[in-house]
Coordinates of C-alpha atoms and ligand atoms in Angstrom, one line a residue:
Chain U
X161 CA -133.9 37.2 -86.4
X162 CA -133.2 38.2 -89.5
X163 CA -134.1 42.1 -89.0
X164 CA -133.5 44.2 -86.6
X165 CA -135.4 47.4 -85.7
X166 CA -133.1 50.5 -85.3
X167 CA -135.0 52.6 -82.8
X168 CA -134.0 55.4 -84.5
X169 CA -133.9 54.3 -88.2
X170 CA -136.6 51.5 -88.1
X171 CA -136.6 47.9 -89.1
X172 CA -133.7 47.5 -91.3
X173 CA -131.8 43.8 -92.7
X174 CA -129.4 42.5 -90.0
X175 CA -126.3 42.6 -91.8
X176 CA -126.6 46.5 -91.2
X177 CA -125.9 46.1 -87.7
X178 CA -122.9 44.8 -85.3
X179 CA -123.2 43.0 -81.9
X180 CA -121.9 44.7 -78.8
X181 CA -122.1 41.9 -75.9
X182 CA -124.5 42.2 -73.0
X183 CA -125.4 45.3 -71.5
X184 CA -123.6 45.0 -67.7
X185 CA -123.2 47.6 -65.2
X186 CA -120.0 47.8 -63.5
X187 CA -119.5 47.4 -59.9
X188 CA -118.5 50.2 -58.0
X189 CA -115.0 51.6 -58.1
X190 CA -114.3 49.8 -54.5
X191 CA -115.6 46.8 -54.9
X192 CA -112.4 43.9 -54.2
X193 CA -110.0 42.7 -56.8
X194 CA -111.9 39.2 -57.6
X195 CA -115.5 40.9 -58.3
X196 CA -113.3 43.4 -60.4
X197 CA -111.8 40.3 -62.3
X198 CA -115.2 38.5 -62.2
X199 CA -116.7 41.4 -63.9
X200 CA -113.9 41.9 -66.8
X201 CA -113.9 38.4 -67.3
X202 CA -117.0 36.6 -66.5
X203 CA -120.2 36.7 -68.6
X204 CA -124.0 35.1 -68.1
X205 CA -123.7 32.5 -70.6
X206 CA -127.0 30.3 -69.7
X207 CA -129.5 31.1 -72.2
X208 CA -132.4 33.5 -71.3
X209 CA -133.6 36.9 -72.0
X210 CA -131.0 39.3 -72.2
X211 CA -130.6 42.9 -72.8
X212 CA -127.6 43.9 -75.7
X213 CA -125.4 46.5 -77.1
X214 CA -126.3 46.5 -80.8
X215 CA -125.1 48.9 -83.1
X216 CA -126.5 50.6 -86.2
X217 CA -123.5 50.6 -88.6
X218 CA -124.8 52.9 -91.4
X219 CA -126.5 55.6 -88.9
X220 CA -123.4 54.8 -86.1
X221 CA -126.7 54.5 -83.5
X222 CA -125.6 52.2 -80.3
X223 CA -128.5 51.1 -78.9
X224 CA -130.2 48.2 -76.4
X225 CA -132.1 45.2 -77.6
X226 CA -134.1 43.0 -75.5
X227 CA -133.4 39.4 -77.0
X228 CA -134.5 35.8 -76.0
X229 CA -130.8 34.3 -76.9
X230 CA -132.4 30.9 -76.5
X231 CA -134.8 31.5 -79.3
X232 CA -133.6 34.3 -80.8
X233 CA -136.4 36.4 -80.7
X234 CA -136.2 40.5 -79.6
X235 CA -138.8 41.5 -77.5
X236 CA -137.9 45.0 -78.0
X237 CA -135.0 47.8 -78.5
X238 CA -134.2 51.5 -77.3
X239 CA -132.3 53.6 -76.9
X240 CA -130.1 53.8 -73.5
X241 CA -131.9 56.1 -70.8
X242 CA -135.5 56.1 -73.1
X243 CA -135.8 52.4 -71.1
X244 CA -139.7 53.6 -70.3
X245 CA -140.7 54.4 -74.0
X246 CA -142.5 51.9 -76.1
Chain W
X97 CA -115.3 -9.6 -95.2
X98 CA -117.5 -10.7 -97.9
X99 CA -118.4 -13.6 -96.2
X100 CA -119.2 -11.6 -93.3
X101 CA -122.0 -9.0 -95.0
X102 CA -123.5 -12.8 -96.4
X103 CA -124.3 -14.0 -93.0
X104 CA -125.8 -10.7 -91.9
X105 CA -128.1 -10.4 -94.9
X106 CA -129.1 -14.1 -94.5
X107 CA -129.6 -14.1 -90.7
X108 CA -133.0 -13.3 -89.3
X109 CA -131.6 -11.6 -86.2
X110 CA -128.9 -8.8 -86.1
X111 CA -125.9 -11.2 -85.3
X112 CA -123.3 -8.6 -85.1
X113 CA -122.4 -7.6 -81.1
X114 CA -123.3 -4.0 -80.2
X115 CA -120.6 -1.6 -80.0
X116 CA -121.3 -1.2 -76.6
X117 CA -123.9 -2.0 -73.9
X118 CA -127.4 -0.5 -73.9
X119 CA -127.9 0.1 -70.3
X120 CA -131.2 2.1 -69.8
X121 CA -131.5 2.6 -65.3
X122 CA -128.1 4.0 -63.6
X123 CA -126.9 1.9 -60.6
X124 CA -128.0 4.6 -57.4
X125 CA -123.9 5.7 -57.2
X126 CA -121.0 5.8 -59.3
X127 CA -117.6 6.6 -58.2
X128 CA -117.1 9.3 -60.8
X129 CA -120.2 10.2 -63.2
X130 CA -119.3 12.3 -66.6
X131 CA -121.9 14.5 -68.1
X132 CA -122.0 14.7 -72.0
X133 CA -121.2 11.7 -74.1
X134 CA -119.1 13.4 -76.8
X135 CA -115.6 12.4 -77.8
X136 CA -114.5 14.2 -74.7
X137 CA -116.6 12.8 -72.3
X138 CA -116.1 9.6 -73.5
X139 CA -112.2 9.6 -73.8
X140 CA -112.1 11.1 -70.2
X141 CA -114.3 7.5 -69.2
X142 CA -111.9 5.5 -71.2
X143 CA -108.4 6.9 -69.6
X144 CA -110.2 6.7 -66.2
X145 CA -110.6 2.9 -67.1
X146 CA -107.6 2.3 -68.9
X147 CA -104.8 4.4 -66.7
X148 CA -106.3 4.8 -63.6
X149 CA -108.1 1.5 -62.6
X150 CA -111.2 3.5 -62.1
X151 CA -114.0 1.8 -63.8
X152 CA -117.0 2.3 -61.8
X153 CA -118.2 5.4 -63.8
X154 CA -121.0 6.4 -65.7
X155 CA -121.4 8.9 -68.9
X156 CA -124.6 10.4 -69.0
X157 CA -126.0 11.5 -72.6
X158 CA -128.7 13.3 -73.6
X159 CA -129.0 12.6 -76.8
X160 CA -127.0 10.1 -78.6
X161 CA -123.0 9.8 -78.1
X162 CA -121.1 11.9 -80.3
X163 CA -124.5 14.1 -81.3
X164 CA -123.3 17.2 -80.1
X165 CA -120.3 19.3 -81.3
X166 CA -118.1 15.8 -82.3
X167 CA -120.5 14.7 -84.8
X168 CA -121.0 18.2 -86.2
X169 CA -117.1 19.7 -86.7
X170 CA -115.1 19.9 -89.4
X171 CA -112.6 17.0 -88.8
X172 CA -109.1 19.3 -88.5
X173 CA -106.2 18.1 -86.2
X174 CA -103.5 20.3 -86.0
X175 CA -100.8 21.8 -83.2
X176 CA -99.5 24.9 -85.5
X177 CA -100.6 27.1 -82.4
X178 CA -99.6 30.3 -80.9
X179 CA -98.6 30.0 -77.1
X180 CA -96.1 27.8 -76.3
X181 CA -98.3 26.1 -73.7
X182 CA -101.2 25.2 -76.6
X183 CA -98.9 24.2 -79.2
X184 CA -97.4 21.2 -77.0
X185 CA -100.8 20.2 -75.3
X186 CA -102.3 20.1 -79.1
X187 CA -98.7 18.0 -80.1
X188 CA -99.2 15.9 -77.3
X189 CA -102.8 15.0 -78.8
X190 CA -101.8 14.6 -82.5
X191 CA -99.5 12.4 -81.1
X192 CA -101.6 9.9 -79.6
X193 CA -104.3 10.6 -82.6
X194 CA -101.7 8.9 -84.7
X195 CA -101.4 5.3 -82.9
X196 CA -105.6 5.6 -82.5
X197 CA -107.0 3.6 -84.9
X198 CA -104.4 0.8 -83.4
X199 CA -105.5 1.6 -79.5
X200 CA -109.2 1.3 -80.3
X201 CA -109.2 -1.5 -82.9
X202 CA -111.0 1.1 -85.3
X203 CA -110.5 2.5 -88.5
X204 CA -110.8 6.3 -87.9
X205 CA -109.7 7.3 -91.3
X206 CA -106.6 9.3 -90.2
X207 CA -105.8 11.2 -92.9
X208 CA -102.1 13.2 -92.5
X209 CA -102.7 15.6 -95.3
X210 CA -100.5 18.6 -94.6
X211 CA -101.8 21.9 -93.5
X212 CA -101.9 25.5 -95.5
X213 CA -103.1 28.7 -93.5
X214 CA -103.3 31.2 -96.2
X215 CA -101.7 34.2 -96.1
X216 CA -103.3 37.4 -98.1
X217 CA -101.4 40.2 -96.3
X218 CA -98.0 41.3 -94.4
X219 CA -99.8 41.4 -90.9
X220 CA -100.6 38.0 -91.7
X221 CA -97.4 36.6 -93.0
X222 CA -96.0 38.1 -89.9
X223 CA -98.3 35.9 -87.5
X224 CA -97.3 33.0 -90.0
X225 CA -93.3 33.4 -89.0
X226 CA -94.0 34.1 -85.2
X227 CA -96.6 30.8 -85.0
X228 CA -94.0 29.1 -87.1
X229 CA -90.6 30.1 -84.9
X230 CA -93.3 29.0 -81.7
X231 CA -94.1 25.7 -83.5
X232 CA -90.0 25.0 -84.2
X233 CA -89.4 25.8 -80.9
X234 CA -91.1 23.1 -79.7
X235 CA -90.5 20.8 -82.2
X236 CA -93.6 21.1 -84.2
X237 CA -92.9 20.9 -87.6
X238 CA -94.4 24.0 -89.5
X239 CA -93.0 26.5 -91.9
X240 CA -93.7 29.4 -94.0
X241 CA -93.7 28.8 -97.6
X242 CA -94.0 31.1 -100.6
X243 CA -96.2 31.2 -103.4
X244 CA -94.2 28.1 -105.1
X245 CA -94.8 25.6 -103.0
X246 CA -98.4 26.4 -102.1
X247 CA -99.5 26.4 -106.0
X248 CA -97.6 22.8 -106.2
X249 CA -99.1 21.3 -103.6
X250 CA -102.8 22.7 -104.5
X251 CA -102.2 23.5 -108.3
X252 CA -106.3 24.2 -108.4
X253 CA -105.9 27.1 -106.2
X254 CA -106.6 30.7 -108.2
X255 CA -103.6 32.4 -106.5
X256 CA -104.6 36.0 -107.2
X257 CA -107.8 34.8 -105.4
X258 CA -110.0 36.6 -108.6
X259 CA -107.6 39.3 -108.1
X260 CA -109.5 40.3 -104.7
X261 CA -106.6 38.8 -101.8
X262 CA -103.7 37.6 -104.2
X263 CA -101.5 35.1 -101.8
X264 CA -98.4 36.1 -100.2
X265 CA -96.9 33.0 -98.6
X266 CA -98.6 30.5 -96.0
X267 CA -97.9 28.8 -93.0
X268 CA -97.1 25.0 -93.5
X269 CA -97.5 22.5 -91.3
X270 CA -96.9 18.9 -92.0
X271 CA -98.8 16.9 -89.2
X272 CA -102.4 18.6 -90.3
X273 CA -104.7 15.9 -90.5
X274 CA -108.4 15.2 -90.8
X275 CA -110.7 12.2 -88.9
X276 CA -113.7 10.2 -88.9
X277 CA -114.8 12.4 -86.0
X278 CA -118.4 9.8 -85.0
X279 CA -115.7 7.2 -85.5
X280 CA -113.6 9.1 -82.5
X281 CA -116.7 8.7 -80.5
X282 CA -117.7 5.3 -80.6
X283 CA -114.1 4.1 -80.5
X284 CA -113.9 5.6 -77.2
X285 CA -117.6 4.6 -76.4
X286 CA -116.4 0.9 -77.1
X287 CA -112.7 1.0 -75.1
X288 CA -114.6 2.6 -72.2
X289 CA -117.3 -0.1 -72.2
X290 CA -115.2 -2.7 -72.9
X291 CA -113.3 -1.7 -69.3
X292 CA -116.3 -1.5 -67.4
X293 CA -117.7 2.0 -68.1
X294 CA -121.4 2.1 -68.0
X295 CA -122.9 4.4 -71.2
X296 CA -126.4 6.0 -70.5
X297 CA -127.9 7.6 -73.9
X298 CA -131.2 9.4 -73.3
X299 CA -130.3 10.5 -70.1
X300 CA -130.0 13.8 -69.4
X301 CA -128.6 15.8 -66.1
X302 CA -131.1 18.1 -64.9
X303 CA -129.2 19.3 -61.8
X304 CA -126.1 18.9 -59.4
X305 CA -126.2 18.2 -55.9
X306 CA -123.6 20.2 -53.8
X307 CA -123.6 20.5 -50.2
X308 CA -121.1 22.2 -48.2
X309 CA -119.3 23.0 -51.0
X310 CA -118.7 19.6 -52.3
X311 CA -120.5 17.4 -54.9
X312 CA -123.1 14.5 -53.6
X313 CA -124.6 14.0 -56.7
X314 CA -127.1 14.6 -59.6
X315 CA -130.5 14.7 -60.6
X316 CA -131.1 13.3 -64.2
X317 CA -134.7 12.1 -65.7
X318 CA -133.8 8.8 -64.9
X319 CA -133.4 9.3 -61.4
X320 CA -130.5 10.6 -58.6
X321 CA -127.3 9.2 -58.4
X322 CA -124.9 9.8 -55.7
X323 CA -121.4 10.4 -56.7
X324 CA -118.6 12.9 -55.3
X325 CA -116.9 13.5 -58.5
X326 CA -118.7 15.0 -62.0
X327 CA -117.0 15.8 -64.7
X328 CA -118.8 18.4 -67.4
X329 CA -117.8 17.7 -70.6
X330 CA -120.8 19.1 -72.3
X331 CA -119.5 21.6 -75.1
X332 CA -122.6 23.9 -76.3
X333 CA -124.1 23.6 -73.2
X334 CA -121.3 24.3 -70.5
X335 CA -123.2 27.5 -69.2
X336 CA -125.9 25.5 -68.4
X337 CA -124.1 23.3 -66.4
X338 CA -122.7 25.8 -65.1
X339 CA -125.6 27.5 -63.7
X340 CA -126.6 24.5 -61.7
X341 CA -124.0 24.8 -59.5
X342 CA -123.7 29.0 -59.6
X343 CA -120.0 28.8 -61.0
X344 CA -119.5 31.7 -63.4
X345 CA -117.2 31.3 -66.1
X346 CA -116.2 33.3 -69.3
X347 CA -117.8 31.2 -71.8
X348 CA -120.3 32.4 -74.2
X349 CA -122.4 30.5 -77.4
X350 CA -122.2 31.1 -80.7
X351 CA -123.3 29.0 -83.3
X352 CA -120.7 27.7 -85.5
X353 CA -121.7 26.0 -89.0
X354 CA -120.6 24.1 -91.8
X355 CA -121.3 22.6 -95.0
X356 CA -120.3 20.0 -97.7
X357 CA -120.4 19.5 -101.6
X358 CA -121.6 16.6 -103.4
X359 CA -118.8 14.7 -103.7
X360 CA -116.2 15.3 -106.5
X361 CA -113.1 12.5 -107.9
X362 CA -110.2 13.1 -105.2
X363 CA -108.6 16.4 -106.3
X364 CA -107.5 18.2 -102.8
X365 CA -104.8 16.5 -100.6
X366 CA -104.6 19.3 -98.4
X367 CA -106.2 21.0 -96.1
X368 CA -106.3 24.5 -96.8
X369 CA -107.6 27.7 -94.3
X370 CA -107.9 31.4 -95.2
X371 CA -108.2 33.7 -92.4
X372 CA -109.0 36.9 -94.7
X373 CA -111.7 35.2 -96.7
X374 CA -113.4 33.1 -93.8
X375 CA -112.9 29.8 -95.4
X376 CA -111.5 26.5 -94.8
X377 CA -111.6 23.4 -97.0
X378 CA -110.3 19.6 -97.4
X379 CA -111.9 17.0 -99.4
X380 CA -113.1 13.8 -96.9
X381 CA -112.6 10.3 -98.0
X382 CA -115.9 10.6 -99.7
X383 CA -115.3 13.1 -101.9
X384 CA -117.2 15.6 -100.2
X385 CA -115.6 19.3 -100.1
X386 CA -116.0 20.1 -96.3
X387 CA -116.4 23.6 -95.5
X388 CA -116.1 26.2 -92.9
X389 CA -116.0 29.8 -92.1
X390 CA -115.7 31.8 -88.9
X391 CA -117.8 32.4 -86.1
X392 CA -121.4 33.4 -86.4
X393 CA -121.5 37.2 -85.1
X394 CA -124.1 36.6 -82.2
X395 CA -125.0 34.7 -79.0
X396 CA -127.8 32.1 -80.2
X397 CA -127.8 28.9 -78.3
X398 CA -129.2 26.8 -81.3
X399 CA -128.1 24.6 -84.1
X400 CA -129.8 26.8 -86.6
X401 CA -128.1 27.0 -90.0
X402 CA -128.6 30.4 -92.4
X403 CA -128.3 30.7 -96.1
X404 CA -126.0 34.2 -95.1
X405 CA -123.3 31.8 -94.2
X406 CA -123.1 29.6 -97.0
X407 CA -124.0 32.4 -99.5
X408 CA -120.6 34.2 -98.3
X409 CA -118.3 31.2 -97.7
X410 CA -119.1 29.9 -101.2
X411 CA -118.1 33.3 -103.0
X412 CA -115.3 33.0 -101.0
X413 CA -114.8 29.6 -102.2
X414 CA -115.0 30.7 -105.8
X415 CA -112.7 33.3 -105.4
X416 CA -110.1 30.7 -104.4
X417 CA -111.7 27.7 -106.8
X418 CA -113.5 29.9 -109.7
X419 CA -114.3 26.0 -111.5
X420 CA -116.1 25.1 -108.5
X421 CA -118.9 26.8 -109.8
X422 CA -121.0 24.3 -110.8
X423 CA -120.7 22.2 -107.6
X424 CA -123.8 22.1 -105.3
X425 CA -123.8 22.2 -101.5
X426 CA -125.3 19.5 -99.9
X427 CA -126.1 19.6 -96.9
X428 CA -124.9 22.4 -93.9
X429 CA -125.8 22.3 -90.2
X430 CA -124.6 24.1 -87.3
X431 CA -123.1 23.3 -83.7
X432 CA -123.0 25.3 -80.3
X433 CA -119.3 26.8 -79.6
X434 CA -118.4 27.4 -76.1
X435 CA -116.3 30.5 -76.7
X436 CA -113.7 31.8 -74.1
X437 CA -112.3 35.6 -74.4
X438 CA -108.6 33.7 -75.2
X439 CA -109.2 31.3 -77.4
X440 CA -107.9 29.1 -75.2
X441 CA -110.1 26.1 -73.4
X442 CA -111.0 25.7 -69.7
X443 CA -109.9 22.2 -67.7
X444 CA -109.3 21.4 -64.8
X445 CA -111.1 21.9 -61.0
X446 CA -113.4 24.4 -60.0
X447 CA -114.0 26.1 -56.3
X448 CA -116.7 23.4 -56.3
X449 CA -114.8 20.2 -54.8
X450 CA -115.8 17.4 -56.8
X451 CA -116.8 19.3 -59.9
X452 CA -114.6 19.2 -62.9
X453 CA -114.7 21.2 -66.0
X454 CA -113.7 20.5 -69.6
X455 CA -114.8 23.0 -71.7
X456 CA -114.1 26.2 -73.4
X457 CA -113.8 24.1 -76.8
X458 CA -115.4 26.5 -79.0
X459 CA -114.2 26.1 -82.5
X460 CA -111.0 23.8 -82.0
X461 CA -111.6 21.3 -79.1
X462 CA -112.0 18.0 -81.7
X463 CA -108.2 17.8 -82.2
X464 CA -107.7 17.7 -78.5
X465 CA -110.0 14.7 -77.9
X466 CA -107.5 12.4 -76.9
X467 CA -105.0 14.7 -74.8
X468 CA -108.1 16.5 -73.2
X469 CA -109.8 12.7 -72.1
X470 CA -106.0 11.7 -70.6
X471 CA -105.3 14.9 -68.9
X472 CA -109.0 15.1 -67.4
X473 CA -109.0 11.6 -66.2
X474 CA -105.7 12.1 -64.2
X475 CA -106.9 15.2 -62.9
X476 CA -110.4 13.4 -61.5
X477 CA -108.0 10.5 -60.5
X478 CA -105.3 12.4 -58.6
X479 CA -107.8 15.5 -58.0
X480 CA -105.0 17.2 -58.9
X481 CA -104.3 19.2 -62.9
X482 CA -101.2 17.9 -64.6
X483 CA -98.3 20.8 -65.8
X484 CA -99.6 20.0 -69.3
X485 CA -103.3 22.3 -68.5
X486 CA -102.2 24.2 -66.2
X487 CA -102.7 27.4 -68.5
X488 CA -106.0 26.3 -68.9
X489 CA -107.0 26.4 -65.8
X490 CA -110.7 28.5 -64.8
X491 CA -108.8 31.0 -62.2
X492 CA -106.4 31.6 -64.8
X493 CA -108.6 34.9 -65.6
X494 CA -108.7 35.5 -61.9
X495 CA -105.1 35.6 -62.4
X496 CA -105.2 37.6 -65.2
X497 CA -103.0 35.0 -67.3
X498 CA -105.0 34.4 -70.0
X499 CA -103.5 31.9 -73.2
X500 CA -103.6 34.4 -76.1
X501 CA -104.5 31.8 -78.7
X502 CA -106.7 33.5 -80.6
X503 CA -104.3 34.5 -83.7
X504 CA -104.0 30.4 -84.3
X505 CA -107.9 29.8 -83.6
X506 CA -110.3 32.2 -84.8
X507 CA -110.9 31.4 -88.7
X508 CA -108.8 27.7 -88.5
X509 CA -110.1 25.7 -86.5
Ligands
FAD246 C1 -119.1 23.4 -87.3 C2 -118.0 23.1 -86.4 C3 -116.7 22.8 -86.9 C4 -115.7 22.5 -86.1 N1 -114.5 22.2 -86.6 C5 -113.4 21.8 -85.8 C6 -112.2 21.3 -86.4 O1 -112.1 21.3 -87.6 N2 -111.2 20.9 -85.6 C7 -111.4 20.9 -84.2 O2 -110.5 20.5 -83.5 N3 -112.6 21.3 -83.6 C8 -113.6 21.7 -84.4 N4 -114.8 22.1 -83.8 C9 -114.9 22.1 -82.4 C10 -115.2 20.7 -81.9 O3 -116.3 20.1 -82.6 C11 -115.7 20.7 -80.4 O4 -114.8 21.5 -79.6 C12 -115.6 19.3 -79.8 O5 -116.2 18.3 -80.6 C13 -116.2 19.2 -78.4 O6 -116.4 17.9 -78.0 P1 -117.1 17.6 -76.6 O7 -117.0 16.1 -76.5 O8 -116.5 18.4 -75.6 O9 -118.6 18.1 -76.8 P2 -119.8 17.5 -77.6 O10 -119.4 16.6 -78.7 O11 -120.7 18.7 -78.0 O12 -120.5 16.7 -76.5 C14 -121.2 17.2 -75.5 C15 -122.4 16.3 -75.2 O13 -123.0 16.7 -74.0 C16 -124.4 16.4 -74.1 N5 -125.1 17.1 -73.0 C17 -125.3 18.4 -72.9 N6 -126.0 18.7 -71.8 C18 -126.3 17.6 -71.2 C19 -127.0 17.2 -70.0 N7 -127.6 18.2 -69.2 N8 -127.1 15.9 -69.7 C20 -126.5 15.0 -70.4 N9 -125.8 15.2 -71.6 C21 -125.7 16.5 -71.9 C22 -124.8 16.8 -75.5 O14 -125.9 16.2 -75.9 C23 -123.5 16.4 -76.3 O15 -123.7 15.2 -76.9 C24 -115.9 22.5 -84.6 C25 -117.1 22.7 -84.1 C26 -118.2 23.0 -85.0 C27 -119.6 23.2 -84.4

């Protein structure tokens, strides 16, 4: 990977953009104190493909990619909440 | 020795003994069987031997010992930490890196060569004094020094760094040293085998066995073998482990690479890291100027290299060594880091009975080879962590008590 494509600015050279981790949902407000700490701490490290924050530094777009981590290929990126488009 | 190399070159057959045996089939059970044949794997089998009478054991490799992140780092042994509790584990390890080459009969080119961390601004000179009053409190013997001292030890250095980061001061710390890091490996391959150890290259761990909550065994391409007691020392590959025995843990990959120069007359006694520009340098016995830089930005588990990384650690270089100009890079590779959120590594047990982790070495775990192999043995041994990890420990995030080491490990490694 070597470009990345902005969903709103198009395919633009990777150094324009910034890694934000996995995308993760959090578990609910009630959930016990070790899922809490397994949540802020713990992360799916096995490779596979995973959907990431990415960030469009120039345009300041935050957006998800869909990326093999093994290979290092993206399947695709969107915007959060347009999951269905493309 | 000359008469040595003569009867090798006139003998038909290899006369010289093997480093250590080539066994290809496991035995069906081993007492205690270690996955990943690095320098920490293979220290853990040879202080299992050595201190604890346990010799029925066998290290699994996939590959080839001392393939994965030992034969790939950057060679730097150092204790100038942050935490109290990393600076005397990593002591305790330069410690026993110094009698070695002695211990294991092998020359492992131990190199003392004093250690600079650069500083380029006042947030950084502070970090230098408070890792420096940690370092003295323990009795590690590091200092910050002023512009002076650093241009007299390394008069080559451009101190204004082209005028981009000028140099306030640095962090000095005497006991920095570099290593023969393969030698590391097969020195413990050899003590290990020499004790009984059994050494399995090409074998590779495809799955662990755990019923009732306990360890039975694992699957490898060479067969089961029933064992209560696996230790993962597997680096890059930790998640992976991981995963076959649904333990979640912290750690994430990045790649980390490096390069070298063609090698150049001896000109650099000292090891030398800037945290601002991403670089750090020392000269190997070769010649060679080995080079590093910082973290790649993303999760990729692969040893892919890039030419972004040594395009920007070589203006880097040049704005600390403008004559370097002409020099060519060699060679550059890449390993797999097993990065925790502290900085810190992760040793010790696990909720799984039987399963022992070593790991969380990202980009500083070669300096603890030795301390890391003793302190894991006599936790498999004893089933029980000595003081000396005890911040390391996997439910230390549980805890919330993490080992804030990341001020002494992110660029330096
Ligand atoms: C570029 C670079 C520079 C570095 N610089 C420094 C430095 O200057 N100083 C420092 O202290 N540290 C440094 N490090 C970190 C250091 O190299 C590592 O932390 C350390 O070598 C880890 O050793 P290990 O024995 O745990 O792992 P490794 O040497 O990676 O060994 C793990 C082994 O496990 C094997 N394995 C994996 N999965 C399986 C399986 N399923 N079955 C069987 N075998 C398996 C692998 O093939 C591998 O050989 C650097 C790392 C890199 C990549």
């Amino acid at each position: 990977m070597k470009l990345l494509t902005c969903p709103v600015n198009g395919t633009r050279p990777l150094s324009e953009f910034v890694f934000g981790g996995e995308y993760r949902v959090a578990p609910p407000a009630d959930c016990t104190d070790a899922e809490w700490a397994a949540y802020v701490h713990n992360r799916s490290g096995a490779p596979g493909i995973k959907n990431e924050w990415w960030y469009h530094a120039p345009s300041g777009t935050w957006f998800i990619a869909e990326r093999n981590t093994l290979t290092d290929k993206v399947m695709r990126t969107y915007l959060k909440g347009q999951e269905g488009s493309k | 020795m000359p008469l040595r190399l003569l009867k090798y070159a006139l003998s038909k057959d290899y006369p010289g003994t093997r480093f250590f045996k080539a066994h290809e089939t496991p035995k069906k059970s081993y007492d205690v069987v270690i996955i990943g044949g690095g320098g920490h794997g293979l220290a853990a089998a040879y202080y299992l031997a050595k201190e604890h009478g346990i010799t029925n054991v066998a290290v699994l490799e996939k590959g080839y010992i001392g393939g994965g992140n030992t034969g790939r780092n950057t060679t730097i042994v150092r204790s100038n930490y942050l935490t109290p509790e990393g600076v005397k584990f990593y002591d305790a390890s330069v410690k026993i890196y110094e009698g070695l080459s002695e211990e294991l009969d092998l020359n492992l080119f131990y190199s003392t060569r004093g250690h600079f961390t650069l500083a380029h601004t006042e947030s950084a000179m502070r970090t230098m004094r408070w890792r420096a009053e940690v370092n003295k409190h323990v009795g590690v013997e590091s200092y910050v020094v002023g512009p002076d001292e650093i241009s007299k030890a390394c008069p080559q250095l451009d101190m204004s760094c082209s005028g981009q980061a000028p140099i306030l001061g640095a962090l000095y710390h005497a006991p920095g040293s570099v290593a023969r890091h393969d030698g590391v490996a097969w020195g413990y391959a050899r003590g290990a085998d020499q004790l009984g150890v059994e050494i399995f290259q090409n074998t590779e761990v495809l799955g662990i066995d755990v019923k009732a909550g306990k360890v039975v065994g694992v699957n490898t391409n060479k067969g089961y073998i029933a064992t209560s007691k696996v230790l993962s020392a597997v680096a890059g590959f930790t998640p992976r482990i991981c995963e076959m025995v649904d333990l979640d843990t912290p750690i994430v990959i990045h790649p980390l690479q490096a390069c070298v120069t063609e090698p150049m007359k001896p000109w650099l006694d000292t090891i030398l890291v800037s945290g601002s520009l991403h670089v750090y340098v020392s000269q190997s016995s070769r010649g060679e100027l080995v080079m590093g830089s910082s973290l790649d930005p993303y999760e990729v588990h692969s040893t892919r290299s890039t030419l972004d990384f040594v395009e920007g650690l070589t203006s880097h270089m040049l704005d600390m060594f403008p004559f370097l100009s002409n020099i060519k890079v060699v060679r550059q590779w890449a390993g797999m880091a097993d990065m925790t959120p502290d900085f810190a590594p992760i040793m010790g047990k696990t909720p799984i009975e039987g399963f022992y982790l070593d790991a969380g070495w990202g980009t500083w775990g070669f300096k603890a080879t030795p301390i890391s192999g003793k302190t894991m043995a006599e936790t498999i041994a004893r089933d029980h962590a000595p003081d000396l990890i005890h911040s390391f420990r996997l439910s230390r995030f549980e805890d919330y008590e993490l080992t804030g080491e990341k001020g002494a490990a992110s660029v330096g490694h």
